[in-house]
JSON list of C-alpha atoms and ligand atoms in Angstrom, two decimals:
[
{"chain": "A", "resi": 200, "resn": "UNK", "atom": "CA", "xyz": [0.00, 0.00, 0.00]},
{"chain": "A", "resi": 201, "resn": "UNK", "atom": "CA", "xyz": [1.18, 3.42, -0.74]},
{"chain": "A", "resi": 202, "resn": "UNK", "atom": "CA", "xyz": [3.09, 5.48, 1.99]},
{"chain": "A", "resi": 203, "resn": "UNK", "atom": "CA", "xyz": [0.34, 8.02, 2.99]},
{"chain": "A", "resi": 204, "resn": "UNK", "atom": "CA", "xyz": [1.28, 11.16, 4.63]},
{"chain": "A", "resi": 205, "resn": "UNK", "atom": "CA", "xyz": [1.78, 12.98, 7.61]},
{"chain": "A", "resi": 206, "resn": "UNK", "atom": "CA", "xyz": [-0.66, 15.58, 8.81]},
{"chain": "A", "resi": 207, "resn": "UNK", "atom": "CA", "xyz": [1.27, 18.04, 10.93]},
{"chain": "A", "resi": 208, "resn": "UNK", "atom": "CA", "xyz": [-0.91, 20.36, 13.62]},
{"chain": "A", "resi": 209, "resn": "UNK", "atom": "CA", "xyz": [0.98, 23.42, 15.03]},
{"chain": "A", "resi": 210, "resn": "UNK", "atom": "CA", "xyz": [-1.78, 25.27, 17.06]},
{"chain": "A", "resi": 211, "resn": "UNK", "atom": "CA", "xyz": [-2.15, 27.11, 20.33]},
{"chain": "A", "resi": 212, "resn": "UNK", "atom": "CA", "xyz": [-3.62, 30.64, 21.36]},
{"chain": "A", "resi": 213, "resn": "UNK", "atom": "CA", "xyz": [-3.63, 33.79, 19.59]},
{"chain": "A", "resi": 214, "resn": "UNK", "atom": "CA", "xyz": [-0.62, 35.85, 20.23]},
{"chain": "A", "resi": 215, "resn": "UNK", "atom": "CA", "xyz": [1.83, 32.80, 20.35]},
{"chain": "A", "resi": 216, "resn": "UNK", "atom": "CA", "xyz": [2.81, 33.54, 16.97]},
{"chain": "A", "resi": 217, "resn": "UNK", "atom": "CA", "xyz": [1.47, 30.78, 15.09]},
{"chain": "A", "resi": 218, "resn": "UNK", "atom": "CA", "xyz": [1.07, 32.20, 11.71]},
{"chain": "A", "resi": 219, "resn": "UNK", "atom": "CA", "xyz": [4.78, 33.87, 12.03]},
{"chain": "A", "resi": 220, "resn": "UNK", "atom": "CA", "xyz": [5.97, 30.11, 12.75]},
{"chain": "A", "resi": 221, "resn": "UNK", "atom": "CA", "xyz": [4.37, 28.63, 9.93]},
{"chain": "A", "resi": 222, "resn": "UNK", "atom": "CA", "xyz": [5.82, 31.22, 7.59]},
{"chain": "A", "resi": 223, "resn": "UNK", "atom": "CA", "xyz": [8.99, 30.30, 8.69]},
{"chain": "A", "resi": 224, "resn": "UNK", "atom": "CA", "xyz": [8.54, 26.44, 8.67]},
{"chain": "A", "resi": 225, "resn": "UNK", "atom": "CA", "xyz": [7.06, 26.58, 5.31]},
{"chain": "A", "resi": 226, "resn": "UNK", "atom": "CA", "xyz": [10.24, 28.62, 3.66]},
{"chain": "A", "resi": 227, "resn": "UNK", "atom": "CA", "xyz": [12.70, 26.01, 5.83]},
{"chain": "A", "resi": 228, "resn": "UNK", "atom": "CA", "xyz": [10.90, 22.69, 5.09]},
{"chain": "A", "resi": 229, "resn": "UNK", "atom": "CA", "xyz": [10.73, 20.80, 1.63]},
{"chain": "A", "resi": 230, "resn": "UNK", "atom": "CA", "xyz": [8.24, 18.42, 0.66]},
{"chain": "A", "resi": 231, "resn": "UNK", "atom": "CA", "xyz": [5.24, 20.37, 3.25]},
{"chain": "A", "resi": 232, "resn": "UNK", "atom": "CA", "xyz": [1.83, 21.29, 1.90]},
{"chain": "A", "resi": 233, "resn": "UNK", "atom": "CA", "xyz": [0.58, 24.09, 3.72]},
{"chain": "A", "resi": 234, "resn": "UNK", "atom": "CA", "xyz": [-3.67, 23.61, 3.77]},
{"chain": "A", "resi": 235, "resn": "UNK", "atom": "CA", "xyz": [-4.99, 27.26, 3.07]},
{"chain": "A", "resi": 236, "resn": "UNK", "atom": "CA", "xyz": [-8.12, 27.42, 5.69]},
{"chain": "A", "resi": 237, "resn": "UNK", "atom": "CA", "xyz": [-11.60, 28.99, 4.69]},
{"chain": "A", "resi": 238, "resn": "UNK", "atom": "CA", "xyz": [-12.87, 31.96, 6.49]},
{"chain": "A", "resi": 239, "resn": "UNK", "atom": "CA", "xyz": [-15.29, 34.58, 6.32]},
{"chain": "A", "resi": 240, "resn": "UNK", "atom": "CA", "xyz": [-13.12, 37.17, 8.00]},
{"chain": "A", "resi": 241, "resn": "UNK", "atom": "CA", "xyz": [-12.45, 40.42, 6.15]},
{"chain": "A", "resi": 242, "resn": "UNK", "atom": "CA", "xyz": [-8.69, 40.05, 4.81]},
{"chain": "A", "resi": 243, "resn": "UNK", "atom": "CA", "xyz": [-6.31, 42.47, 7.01]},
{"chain": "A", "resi": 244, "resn": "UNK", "atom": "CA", "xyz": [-3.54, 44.33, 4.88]},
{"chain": "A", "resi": 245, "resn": "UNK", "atom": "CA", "xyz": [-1.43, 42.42, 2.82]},
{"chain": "A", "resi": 246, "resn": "UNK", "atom": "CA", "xyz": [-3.45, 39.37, 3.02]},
{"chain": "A", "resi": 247, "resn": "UNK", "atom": "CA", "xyz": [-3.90, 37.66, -0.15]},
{"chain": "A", "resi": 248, "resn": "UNK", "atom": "CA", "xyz": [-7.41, 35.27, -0.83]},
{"chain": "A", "resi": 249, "resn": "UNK", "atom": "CA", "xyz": [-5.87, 31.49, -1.64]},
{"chain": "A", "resi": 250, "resn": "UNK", "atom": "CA", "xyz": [-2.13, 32.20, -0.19]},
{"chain": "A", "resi": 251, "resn": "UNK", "atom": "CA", "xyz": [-3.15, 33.04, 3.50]},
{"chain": "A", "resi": 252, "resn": "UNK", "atom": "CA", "xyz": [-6.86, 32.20, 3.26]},
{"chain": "A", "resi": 253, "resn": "UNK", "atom": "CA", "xyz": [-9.95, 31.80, 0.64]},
{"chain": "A", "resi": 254, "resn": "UNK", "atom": "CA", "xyz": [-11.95, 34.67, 2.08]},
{"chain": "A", "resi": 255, "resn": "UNK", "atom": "CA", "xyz": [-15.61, 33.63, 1.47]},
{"chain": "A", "resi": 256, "resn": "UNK", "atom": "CA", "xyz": [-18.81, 34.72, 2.70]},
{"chain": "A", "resi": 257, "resn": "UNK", "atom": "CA", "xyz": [-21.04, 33.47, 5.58]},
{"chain": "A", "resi": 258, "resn": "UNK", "atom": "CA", "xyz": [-23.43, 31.72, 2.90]},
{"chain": "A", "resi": 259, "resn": "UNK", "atom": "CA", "xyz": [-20.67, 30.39, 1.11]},
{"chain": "A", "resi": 260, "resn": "UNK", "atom": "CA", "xyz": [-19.00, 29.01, 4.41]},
{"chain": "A", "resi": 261, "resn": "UNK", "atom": "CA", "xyz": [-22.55, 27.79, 5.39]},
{"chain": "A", "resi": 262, "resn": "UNK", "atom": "CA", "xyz": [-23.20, 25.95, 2.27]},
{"chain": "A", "resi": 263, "resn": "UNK", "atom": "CA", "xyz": [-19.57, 24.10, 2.55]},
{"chain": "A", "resi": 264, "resn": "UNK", "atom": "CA", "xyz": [-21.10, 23.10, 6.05]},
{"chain": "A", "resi": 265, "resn": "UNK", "atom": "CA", "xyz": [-23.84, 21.56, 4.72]},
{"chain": "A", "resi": 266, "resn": "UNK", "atom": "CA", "xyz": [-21.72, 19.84, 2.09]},
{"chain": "A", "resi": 267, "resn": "UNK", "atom": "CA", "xyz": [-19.39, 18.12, 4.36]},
{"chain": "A", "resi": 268, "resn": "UNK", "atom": "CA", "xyz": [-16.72, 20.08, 3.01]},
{"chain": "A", "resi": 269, "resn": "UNK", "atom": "CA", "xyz": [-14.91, 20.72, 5.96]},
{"chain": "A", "resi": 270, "resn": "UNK", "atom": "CA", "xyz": [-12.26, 18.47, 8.46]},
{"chain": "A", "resi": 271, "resn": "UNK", "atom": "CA", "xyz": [-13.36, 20.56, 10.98]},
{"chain": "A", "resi": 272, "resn": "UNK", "atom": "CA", "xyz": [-14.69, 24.47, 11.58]},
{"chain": "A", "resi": 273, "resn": "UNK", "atom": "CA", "xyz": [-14.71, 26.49, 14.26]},
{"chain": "A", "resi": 274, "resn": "UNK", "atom": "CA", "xyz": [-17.31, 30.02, 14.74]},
{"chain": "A", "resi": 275, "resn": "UNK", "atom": "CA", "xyz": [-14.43, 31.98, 16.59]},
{"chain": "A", "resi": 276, "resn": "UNK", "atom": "CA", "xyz": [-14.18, 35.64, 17.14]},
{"chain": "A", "resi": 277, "resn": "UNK", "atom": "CA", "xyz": [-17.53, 36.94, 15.80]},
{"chain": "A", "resi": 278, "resn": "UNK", "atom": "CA", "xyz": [-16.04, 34.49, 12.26]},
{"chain": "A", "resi": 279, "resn": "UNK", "atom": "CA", "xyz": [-16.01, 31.10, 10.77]},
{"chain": "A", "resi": 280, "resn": "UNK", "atom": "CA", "xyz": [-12.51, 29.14, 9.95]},
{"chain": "A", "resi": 281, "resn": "UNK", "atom": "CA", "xyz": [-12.22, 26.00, 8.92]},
{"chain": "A", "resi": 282, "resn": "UNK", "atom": "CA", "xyz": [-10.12, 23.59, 6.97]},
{"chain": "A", "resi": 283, "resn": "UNK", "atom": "CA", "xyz": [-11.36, 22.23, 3.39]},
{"chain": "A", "resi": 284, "resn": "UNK", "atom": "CA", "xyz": [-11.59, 18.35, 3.30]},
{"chain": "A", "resi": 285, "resn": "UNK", "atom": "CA", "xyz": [-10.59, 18.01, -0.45]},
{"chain": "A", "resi": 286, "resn": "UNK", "atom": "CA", "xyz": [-7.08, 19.16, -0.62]},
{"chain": "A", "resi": 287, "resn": "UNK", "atom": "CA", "xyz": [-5.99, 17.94, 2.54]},
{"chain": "A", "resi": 288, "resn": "UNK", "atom": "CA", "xyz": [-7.09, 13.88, 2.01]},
{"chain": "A", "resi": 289, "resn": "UNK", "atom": "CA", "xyz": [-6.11, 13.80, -1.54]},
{"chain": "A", "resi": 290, "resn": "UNK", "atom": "CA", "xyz": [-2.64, 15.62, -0.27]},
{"chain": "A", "resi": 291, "resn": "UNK", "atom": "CA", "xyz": [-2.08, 13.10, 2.21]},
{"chain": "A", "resi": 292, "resn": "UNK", "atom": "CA", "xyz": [-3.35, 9.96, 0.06]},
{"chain": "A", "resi": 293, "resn": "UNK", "atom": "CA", "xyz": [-0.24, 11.17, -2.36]},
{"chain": "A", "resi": 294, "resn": "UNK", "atom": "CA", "xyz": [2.03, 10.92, 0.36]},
{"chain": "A", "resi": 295, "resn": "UNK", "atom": "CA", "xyz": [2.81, 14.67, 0.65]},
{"chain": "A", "resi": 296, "resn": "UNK", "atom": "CA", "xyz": [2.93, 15.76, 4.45]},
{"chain": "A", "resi": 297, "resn": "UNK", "atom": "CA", "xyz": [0.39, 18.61, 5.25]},
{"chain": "A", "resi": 298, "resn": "UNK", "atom": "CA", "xyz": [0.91, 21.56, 7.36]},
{"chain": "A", "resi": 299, "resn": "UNK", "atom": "CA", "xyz": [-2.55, 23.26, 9.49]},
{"chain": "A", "resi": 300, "resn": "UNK", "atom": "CA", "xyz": [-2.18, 26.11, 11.59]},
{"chain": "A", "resi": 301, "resn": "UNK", "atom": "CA", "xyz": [-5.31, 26.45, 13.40]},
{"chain": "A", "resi": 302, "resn": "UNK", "atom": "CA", "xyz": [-6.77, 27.19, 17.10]},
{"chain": "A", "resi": 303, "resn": "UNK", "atom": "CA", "xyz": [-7.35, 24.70, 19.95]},
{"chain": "A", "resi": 304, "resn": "UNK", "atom": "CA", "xyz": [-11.04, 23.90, 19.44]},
{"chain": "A", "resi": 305, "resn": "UNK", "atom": "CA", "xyz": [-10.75, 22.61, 15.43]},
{"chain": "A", "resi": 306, "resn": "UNK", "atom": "CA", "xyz": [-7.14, 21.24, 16.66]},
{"chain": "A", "resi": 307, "resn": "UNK", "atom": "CA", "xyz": [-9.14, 18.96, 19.08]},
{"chain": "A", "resi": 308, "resn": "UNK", "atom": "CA", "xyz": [-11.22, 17.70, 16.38]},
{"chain": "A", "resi": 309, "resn": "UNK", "atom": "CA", "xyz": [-8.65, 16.85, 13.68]},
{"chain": "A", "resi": 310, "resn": "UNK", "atom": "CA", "xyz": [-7.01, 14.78, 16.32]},
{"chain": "A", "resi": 311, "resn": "UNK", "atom": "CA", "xyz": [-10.09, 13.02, 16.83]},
{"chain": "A", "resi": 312, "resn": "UNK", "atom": "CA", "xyz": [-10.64, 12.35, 13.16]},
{"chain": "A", "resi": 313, "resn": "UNK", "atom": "CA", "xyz": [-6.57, 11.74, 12.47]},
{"chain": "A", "resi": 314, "resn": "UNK", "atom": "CA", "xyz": [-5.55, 10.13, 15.31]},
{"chain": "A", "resi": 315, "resn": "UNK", "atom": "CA", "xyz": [-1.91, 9.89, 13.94]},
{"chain": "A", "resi": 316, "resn": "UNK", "atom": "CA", "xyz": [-1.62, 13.40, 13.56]},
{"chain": "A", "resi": 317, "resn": "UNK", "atom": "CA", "xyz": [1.42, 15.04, 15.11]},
{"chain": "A", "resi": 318, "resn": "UNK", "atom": "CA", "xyz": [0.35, 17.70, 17.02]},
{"chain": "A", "resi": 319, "resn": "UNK", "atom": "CA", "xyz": [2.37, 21.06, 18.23]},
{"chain": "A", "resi": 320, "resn": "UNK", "atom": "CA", "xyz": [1.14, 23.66, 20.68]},
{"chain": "A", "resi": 321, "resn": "UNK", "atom": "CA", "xyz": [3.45, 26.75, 20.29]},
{"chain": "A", "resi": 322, "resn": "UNK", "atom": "CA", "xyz": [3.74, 29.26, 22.91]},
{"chain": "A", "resi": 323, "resn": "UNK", "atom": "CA", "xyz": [5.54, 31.71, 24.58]},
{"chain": "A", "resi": 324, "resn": "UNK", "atom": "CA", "xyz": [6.96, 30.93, 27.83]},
{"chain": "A", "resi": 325, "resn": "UNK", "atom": "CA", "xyz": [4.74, 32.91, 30.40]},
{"chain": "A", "resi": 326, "resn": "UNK", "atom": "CA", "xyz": [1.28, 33.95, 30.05]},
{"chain": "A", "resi": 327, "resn": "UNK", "atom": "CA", "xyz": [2.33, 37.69, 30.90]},
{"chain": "A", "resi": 328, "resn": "UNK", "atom": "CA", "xyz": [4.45, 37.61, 27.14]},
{"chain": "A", "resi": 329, "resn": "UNK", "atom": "CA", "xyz": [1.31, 36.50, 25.62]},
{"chain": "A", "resi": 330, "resn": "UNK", "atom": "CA", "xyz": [-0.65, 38.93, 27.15]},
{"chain": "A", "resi": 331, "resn": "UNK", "atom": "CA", "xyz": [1.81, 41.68, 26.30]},
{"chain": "A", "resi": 332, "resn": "UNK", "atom": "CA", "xyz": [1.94, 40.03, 22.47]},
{"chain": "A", "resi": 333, "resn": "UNK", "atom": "CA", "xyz": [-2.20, 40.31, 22.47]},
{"chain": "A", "resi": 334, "resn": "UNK", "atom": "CA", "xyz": [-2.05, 43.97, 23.76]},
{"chain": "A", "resi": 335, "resn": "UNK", "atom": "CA", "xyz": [0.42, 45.48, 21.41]},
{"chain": "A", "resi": 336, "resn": "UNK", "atom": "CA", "xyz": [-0.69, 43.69, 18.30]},
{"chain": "A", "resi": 337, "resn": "UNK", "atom": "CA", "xyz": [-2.31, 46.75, 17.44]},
{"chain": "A", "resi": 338, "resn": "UNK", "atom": "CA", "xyz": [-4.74, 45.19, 14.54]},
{"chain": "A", "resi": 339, "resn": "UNK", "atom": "CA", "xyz": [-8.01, 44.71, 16.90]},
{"chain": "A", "resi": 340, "resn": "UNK", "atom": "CA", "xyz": [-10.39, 46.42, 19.08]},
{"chain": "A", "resi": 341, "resn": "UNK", "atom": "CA", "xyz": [-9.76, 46.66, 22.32]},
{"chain": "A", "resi": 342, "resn": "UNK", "atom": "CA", "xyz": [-12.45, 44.64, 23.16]},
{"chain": "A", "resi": 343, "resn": "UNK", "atom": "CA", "xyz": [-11.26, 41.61, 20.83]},
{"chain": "A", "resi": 344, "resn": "UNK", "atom": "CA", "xyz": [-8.33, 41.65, 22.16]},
{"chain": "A", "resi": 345, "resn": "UNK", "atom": "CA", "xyz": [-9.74, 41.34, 25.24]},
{"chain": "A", "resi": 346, "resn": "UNK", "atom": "CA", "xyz": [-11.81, 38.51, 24.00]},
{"chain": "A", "resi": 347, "resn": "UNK", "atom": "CA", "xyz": [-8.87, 36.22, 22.73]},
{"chain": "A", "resi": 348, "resn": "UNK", "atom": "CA", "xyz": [-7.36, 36.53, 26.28]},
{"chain": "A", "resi": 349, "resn": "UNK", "atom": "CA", "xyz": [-10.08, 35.04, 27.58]},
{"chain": "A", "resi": 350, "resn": "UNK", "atom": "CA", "xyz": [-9.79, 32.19, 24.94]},
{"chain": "A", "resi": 351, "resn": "UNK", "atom": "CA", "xyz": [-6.30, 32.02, 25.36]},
{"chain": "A", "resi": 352, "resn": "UNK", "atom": "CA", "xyz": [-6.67, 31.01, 29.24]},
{"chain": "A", "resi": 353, "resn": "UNK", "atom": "CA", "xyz": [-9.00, 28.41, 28.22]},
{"chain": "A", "resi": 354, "resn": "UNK", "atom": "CA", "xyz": [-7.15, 27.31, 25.47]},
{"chain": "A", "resi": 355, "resn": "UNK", "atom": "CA", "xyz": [-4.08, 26.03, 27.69]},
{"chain": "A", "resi": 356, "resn": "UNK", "atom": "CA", "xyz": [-6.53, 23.45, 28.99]},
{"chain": "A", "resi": 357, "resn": "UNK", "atom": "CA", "xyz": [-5.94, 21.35, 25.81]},
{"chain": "A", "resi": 358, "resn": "UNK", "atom": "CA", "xyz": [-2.17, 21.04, 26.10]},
{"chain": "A", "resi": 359, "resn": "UNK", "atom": "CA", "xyz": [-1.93, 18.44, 27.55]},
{"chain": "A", "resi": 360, "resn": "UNK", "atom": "CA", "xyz": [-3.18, 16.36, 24.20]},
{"chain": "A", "resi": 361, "resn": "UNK", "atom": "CA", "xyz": [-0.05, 17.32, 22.55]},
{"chain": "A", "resi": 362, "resn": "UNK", "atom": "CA", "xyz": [2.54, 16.06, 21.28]},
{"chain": "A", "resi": 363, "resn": "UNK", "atom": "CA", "xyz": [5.28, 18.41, 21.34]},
{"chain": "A", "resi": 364, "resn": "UNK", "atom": "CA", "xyz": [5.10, 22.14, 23.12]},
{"chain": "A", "resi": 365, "resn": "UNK", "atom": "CA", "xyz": [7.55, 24.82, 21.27]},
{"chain": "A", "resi": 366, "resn": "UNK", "atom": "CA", "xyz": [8.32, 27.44, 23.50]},
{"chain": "A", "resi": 367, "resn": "UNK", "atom": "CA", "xyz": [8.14, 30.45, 20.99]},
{"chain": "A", "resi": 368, "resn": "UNK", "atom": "CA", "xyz": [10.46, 33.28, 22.77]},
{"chain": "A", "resi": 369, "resn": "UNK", "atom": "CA", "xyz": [13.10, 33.34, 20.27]},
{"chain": "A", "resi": 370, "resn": "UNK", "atom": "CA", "xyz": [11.26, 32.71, 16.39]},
{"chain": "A", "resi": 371, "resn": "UNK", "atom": "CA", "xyz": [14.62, 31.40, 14.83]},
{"chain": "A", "resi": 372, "resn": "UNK", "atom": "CA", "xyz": [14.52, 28.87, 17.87]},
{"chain": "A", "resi": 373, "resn": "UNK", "atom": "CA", "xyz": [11.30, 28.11, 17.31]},
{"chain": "A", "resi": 374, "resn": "UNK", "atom": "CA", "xyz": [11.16, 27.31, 13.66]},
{"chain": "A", "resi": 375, "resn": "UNK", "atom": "CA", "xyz": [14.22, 25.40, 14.46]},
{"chain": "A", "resi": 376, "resn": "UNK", "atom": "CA", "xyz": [12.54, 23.20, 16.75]},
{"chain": "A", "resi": 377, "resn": "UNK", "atom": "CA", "xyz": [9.45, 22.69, 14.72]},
{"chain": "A", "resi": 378, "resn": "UNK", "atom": "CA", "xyz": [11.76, 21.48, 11.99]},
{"chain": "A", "resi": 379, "resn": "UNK", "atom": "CA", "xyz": [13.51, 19.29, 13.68]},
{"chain": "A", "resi": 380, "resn": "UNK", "atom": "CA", "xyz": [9.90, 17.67, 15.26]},
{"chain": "A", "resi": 381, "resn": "UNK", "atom": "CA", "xyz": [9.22, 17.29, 11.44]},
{"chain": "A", "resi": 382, "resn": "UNK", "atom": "CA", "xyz": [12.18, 15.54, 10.55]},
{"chain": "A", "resi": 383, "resn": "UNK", "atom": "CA", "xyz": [12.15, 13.39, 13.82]},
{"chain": "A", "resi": 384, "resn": "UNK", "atom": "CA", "xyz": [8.21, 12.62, 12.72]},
{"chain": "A", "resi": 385, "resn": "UNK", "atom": "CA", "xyz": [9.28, 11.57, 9.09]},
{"chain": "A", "resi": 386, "resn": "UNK", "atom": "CA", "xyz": [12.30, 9.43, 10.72]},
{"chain": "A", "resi": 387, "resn": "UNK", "atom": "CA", "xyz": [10.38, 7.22, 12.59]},
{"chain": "A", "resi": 388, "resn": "UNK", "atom": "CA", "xyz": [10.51, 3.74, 12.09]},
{"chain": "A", "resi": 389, "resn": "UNK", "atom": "CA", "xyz": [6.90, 3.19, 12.25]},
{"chain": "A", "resi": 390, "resn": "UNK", "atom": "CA", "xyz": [6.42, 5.61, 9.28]},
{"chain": "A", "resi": 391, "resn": "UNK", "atom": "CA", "xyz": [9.13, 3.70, 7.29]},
{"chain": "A", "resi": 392, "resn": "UNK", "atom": "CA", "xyz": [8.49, 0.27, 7.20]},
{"chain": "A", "resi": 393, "resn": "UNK", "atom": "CA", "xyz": [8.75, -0.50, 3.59]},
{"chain": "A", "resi": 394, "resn": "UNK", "atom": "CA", "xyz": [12.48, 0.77, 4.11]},
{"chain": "A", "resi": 395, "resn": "UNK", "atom": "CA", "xyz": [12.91, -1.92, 6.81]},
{"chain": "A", "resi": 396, "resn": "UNK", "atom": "CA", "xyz": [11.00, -4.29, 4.94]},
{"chain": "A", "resi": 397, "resn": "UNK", "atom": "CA", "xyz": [13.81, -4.02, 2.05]},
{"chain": "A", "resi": 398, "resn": "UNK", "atom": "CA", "xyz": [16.63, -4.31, 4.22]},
{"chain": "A", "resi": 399, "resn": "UNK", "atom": "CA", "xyz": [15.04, -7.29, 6.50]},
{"chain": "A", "resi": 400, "resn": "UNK", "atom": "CA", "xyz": [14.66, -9.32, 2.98]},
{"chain": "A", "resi": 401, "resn": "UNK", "atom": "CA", "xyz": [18.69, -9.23, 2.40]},
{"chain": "A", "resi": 402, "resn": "UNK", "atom": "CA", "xyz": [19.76, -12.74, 2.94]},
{"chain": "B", "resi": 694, "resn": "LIG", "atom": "P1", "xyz": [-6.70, 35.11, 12.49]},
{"chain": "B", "resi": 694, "resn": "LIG", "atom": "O1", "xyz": [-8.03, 35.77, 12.39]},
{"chain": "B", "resi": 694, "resn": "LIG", "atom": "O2", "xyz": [-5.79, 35.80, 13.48]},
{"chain": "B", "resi": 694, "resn": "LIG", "atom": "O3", "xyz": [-6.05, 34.88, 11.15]},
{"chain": "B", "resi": 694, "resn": "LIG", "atom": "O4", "xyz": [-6.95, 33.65, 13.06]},
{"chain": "B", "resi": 694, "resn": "LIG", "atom": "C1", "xyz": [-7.64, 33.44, 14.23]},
{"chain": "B", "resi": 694, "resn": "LIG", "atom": "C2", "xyz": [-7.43, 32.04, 14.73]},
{"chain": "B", "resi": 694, "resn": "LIG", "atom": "O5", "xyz": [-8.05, 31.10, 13.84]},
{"chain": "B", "resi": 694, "resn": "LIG", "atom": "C3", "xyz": [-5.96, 31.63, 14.79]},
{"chain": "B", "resi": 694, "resn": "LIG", "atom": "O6", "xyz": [-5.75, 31.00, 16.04]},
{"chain": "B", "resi": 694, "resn": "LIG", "atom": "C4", "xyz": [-5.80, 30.66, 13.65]},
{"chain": "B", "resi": 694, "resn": "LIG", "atom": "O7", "xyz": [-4.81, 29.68, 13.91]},
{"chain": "B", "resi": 694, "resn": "LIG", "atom": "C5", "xyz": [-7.18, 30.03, 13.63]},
{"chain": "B", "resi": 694, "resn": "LIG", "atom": "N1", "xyz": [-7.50, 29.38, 12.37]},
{"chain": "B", "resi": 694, "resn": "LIG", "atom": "C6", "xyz": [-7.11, 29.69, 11.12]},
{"chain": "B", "resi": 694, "resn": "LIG", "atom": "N2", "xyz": [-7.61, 28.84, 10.23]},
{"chain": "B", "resi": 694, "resn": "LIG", "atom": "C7", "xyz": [-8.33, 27.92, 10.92]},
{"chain": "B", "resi": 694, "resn": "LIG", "atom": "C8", "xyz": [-9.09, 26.75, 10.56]},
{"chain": "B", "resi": 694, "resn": "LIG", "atom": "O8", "xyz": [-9.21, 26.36, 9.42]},
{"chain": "B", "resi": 694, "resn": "LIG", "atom": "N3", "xyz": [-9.69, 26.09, 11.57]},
{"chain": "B", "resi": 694, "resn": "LIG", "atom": "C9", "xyz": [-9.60, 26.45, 12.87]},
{"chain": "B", "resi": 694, "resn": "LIG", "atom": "N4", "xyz": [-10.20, 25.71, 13.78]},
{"chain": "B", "resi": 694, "resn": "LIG", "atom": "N5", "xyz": [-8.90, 27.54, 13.24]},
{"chain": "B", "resi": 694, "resn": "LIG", "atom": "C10", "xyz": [-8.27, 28.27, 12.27]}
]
């Protein structure tokens, strides 16, 4: 059977600089798909539809829902994300590894469904940097901001059903570590057993 593969989960709360990490990764690591997630927020500067997401509308988004379309979705901060089926499982079935990059709630899910997925929680080392990180991002309302804190001290519950935690003070560090996770992930004997096979069968 073909080598399918691996479906790679760096999430976490706002302000631990997900999105930053995943830049980073993406530039560093060969052979990653990143999935581009669905959402019907309104694009912030710079953002470009189909590279960062494939900004839709709410009936758009809702009709997807109806169509199975999605892994998983989340309704988060007053919008709906969520990660197209389609690309991912036909990624994966091809044996390319997949990158997501989404919050706790859908990450919960997509572990549920993939139970081999490897999953990352990035953050910084104290909850006073994130806090500070979430205060001077300077693209929100106050009072958003104030509503991811609140998520984020919920989210912290879920860490425990990780895999691997990056500490993400230093972003070189960081990306450094999430490589190395990768290439520790795709090492694995487990995930290479036609490699053993062919080496068990010299006589
Ligand atoms: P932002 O609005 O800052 O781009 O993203 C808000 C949050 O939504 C981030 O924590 C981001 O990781 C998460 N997110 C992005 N795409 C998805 C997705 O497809 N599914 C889920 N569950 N969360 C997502």
């Amino acid at each position: 059977m073909a080598k399918s593969g691996i479906l790679f989960v760096i999430s976490g709360p706002s302000g631990a600089g997900k999105g930053t990490v995943r830049g980073k990764v993406m530039e560093r690591e060969v052979g990653l798909a990143f999935s581009v997630s669905a959402t019907t927020r309104v694009p912030r500067p710079g953002e470009i539809d189909g590279l960062h997401y494939h900004f839709i509308t709410k009936e758009e988004f809702e009709k997807m829902i109806e169509n199975g379309d999605f892994i998983e979705y989340v309704a988060k901060f007053q919008n709906y994300y969520g990660t197209p089926k389609a690309q991912v499982e036909s990624l994966l079935a091809d044996g390319k590894d997949v990158l997501l990059e989404i919050e706790t709630i859908g990450a919960n899910n997509v572990r549920r469904m993939f139970p081999d997925a490897v999953m990352i929680f990035i953050t910084p080392s104290t909850f006073e940097e994130l806090e500070r990180r979430l205060l001077y991002r300077g693209t929100e309302s106050e009072k958003l901001q104030k509503l991811r804190l609140r998520i984020a001290k919920k989210e912290y519950k879920s860490m425990r059903r990780y895999d691997y935690i990056a500490i993400n003070d230093d972003l070189d560090q960081c990306v450094s570590l999430i490589c190395s996770i990768i290439k520790a992930e795709r090492a694995k004997r487990s995930r290479n057993k036609d490699i053993v096979e062919q080496f068990n069968q010299i006589k």
